[in-house]
mmCIF file with all atom_site columns, C-alpha atoms in Angstrom:
data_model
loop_
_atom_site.group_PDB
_atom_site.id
_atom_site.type_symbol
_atom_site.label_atom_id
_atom_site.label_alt_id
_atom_site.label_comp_id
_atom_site.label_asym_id
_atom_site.label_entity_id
_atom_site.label_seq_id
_atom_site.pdbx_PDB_ins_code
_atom_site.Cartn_x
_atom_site.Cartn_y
_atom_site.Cartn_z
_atom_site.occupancy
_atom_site.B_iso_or_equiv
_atom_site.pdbx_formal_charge
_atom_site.auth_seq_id
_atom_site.auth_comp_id
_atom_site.auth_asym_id
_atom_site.auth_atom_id
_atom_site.pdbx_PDB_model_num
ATOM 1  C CA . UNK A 1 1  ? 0.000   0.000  0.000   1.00 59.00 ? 1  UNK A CA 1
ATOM 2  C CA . UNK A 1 2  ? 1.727   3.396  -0.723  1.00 82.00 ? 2  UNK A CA 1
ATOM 3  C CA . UNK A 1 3  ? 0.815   6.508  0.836   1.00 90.00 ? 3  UNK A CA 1
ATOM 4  C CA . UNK A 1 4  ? 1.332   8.546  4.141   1.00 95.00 ? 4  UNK A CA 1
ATOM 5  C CA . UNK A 1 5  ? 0.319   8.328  7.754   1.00 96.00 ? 5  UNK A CA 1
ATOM 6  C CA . UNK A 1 6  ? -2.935  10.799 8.240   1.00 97.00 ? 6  UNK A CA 1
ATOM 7  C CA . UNK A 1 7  ? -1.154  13.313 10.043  1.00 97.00 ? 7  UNK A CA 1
ATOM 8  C CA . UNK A 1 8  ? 1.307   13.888 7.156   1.00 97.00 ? 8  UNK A CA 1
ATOM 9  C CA . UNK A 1 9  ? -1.620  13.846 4.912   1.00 97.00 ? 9  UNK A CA 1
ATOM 10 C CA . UNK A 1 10 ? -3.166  16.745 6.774   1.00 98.00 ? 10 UNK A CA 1
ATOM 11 C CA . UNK A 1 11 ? -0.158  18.866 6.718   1.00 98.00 ? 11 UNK A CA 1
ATOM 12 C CA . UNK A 1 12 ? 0.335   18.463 2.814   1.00 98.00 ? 12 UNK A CA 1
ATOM 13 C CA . UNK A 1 13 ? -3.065  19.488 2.411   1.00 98.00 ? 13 UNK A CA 1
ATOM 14 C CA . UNK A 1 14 ? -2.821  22.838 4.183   1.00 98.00 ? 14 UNK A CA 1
ATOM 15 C CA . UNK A 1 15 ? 0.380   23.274 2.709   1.00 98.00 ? 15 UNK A CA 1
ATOM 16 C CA . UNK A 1 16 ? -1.444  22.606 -1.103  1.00 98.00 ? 16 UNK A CA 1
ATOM 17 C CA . UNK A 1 17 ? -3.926  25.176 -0.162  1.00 98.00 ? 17 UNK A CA 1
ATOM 18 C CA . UNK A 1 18 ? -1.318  27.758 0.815   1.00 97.00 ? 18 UNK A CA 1
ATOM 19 C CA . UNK A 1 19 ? 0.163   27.555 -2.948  1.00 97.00 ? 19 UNK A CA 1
ATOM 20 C CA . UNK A 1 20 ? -0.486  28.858 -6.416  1.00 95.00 ? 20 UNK A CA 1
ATOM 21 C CA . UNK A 1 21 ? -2.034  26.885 -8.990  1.00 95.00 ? 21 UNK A CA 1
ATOM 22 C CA . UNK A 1 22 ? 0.605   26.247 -10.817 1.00 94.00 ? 22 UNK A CA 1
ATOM 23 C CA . UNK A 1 23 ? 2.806   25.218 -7.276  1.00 95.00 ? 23 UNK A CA 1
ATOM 24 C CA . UNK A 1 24 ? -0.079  22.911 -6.904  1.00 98.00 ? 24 UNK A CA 1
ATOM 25 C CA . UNK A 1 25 ? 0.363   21.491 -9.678  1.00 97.00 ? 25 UNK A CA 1
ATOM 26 C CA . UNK A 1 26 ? 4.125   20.728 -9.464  1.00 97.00 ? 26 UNK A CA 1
ATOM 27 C CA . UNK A 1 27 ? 3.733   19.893 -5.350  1.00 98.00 ? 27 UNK A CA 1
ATOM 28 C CA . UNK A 1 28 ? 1.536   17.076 -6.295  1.00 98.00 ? 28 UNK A CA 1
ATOM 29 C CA . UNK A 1 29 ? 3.785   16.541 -9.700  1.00 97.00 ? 29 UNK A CA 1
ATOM 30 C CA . UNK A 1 30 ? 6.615   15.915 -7.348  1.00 97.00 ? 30 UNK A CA 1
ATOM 31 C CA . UNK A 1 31 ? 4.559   14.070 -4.715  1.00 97.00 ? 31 UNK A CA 1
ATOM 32 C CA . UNK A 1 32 ? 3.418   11.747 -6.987  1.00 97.00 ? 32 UNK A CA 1
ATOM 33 C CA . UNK A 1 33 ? 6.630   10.866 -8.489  1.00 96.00 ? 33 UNK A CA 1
ATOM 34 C CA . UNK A 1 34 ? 7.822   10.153 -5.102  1.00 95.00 ? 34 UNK A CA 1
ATOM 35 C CA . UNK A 1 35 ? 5.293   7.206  -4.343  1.00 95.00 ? 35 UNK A CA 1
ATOM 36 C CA . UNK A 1 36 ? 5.767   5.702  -7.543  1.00 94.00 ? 36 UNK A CA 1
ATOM 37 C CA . UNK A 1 37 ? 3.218   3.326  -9.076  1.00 94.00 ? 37 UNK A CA 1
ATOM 38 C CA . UNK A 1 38 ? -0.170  4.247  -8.512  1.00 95.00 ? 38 UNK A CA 1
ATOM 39 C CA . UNK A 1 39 ? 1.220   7.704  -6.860  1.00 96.00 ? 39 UNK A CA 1
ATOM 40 C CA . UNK A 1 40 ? -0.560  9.854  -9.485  1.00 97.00 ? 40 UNK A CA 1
ATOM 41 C CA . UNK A 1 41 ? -4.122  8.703  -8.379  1.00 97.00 ? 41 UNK A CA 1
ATOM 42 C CA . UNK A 1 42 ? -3.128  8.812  -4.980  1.00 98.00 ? 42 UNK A CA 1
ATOM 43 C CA . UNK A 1 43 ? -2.463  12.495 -4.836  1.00 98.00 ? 43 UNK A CA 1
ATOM 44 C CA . UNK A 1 44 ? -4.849  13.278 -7.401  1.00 98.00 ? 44 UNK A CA 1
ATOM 45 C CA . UNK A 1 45 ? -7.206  11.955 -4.308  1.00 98.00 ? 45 UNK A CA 1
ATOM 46 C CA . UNK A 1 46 ? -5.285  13.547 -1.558  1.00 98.00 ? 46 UNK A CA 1
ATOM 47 C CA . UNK A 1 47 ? -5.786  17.001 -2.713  1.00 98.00 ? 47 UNK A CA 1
ATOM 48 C CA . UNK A 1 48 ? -9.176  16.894 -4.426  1.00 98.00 ? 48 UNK A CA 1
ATOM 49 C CA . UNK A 1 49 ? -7.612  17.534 -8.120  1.00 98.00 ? 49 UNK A CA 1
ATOM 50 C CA . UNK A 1 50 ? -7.868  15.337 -11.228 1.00 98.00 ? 50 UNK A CA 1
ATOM 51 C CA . UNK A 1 51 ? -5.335  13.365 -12.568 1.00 98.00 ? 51 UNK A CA 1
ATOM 52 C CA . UNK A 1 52 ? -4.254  15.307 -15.809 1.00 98.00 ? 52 UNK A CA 1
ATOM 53 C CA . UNK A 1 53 ? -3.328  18.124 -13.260 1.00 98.00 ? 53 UNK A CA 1
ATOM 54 C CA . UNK A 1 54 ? -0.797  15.768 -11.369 1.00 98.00 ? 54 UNK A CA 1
ATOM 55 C CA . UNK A 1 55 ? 0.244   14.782 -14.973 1.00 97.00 ? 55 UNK A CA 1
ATOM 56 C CA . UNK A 1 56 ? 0.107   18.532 -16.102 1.00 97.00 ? 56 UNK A CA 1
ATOM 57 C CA . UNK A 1 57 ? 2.691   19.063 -13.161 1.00 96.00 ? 57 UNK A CA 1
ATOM 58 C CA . UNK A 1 58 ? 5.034   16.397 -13.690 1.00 95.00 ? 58 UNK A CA 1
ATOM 59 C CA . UNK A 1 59 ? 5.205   17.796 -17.224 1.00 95.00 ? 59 UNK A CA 1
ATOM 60 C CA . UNK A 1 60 ? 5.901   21.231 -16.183 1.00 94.00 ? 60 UNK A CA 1
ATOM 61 C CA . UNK A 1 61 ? 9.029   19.748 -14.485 1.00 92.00 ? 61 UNK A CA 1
ATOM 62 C CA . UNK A 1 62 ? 10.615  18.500 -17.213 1.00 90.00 ? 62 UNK A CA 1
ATOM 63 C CA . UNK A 1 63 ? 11.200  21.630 -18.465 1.00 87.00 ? 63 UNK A CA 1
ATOM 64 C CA . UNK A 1 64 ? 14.264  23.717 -17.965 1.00 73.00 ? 64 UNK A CA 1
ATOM 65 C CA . UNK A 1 65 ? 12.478  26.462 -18.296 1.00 70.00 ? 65 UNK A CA 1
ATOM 66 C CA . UNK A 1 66 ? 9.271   28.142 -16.854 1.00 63.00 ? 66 UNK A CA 1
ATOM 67 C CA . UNK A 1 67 ? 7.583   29.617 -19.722 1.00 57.00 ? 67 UNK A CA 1
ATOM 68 C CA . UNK A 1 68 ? 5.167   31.543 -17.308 1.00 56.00 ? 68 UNK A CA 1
ATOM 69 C CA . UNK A 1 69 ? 7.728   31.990 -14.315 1.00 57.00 ? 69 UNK A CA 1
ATOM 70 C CA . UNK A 1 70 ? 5.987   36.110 -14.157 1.00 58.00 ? 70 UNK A CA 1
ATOM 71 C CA . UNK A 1 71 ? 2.362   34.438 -13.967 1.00 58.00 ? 71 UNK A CA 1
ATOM 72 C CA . UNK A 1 72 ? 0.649   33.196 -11.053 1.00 58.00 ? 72 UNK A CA 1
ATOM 73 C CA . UNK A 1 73 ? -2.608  34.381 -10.392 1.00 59.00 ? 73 UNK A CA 1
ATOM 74 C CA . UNK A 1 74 ? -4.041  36.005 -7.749  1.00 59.00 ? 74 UNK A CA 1
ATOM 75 C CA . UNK A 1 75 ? -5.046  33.754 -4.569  1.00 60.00 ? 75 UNK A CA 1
ATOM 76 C CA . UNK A 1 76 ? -9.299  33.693 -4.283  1.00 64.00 ? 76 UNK A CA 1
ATOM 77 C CA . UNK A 1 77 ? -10.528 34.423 -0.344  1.00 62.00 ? 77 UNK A CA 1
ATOM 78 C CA . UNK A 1 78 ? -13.327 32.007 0.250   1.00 62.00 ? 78 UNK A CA 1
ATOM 79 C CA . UNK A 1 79 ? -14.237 28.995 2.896   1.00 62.00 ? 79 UNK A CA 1
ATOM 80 C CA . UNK A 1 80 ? -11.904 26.492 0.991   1.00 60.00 ? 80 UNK A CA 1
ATOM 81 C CA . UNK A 1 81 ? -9.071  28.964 1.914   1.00 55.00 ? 81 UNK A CA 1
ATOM 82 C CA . UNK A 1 82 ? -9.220  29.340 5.626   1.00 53.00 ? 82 UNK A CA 1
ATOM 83 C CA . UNK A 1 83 ? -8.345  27.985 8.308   1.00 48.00 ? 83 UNK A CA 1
#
């Protein structure tokens, strides 16, 4: 069985919702790689985001470069952001 121990879980989930979308994307990229098989669906479940974004991610860090290193959007204020 891969996966973490439910207190680790928790903390990478307020961590995820601290980030941009595109560090979201590359956090659970690089989580994902980490676990290995089955690690993409895994994370894609941990943090409430489909699979082609984990995929999106991983792809994103294959490049050398950031083609939209000056773009990250503003962060929405709503329930799913507080704590």
């Amino acid at each position: 069985m891969i996966g973490y121990d439910q207190a680790i879980e928790i903390k990478m989930q307020r961590l995820f919702r601290t980030l941009s979308e595109k560090d979201k994307r590359r956090y659970a990229g690089i989580e994902a790689t980490k676990l290995g098989h089955g690690g993409i669906d895994y994370i894609s479940k941990l943090f409430d985001i489909d699979p082609k974004t984990v995929r999106r991610g991983l792809q994103e860090l294959d490049l050398a470069d950031d083609p939209a290193s000056e773009r990250v959007r503003k962060k929405r204020w709503g329930p799913e952001t507080r704590d």
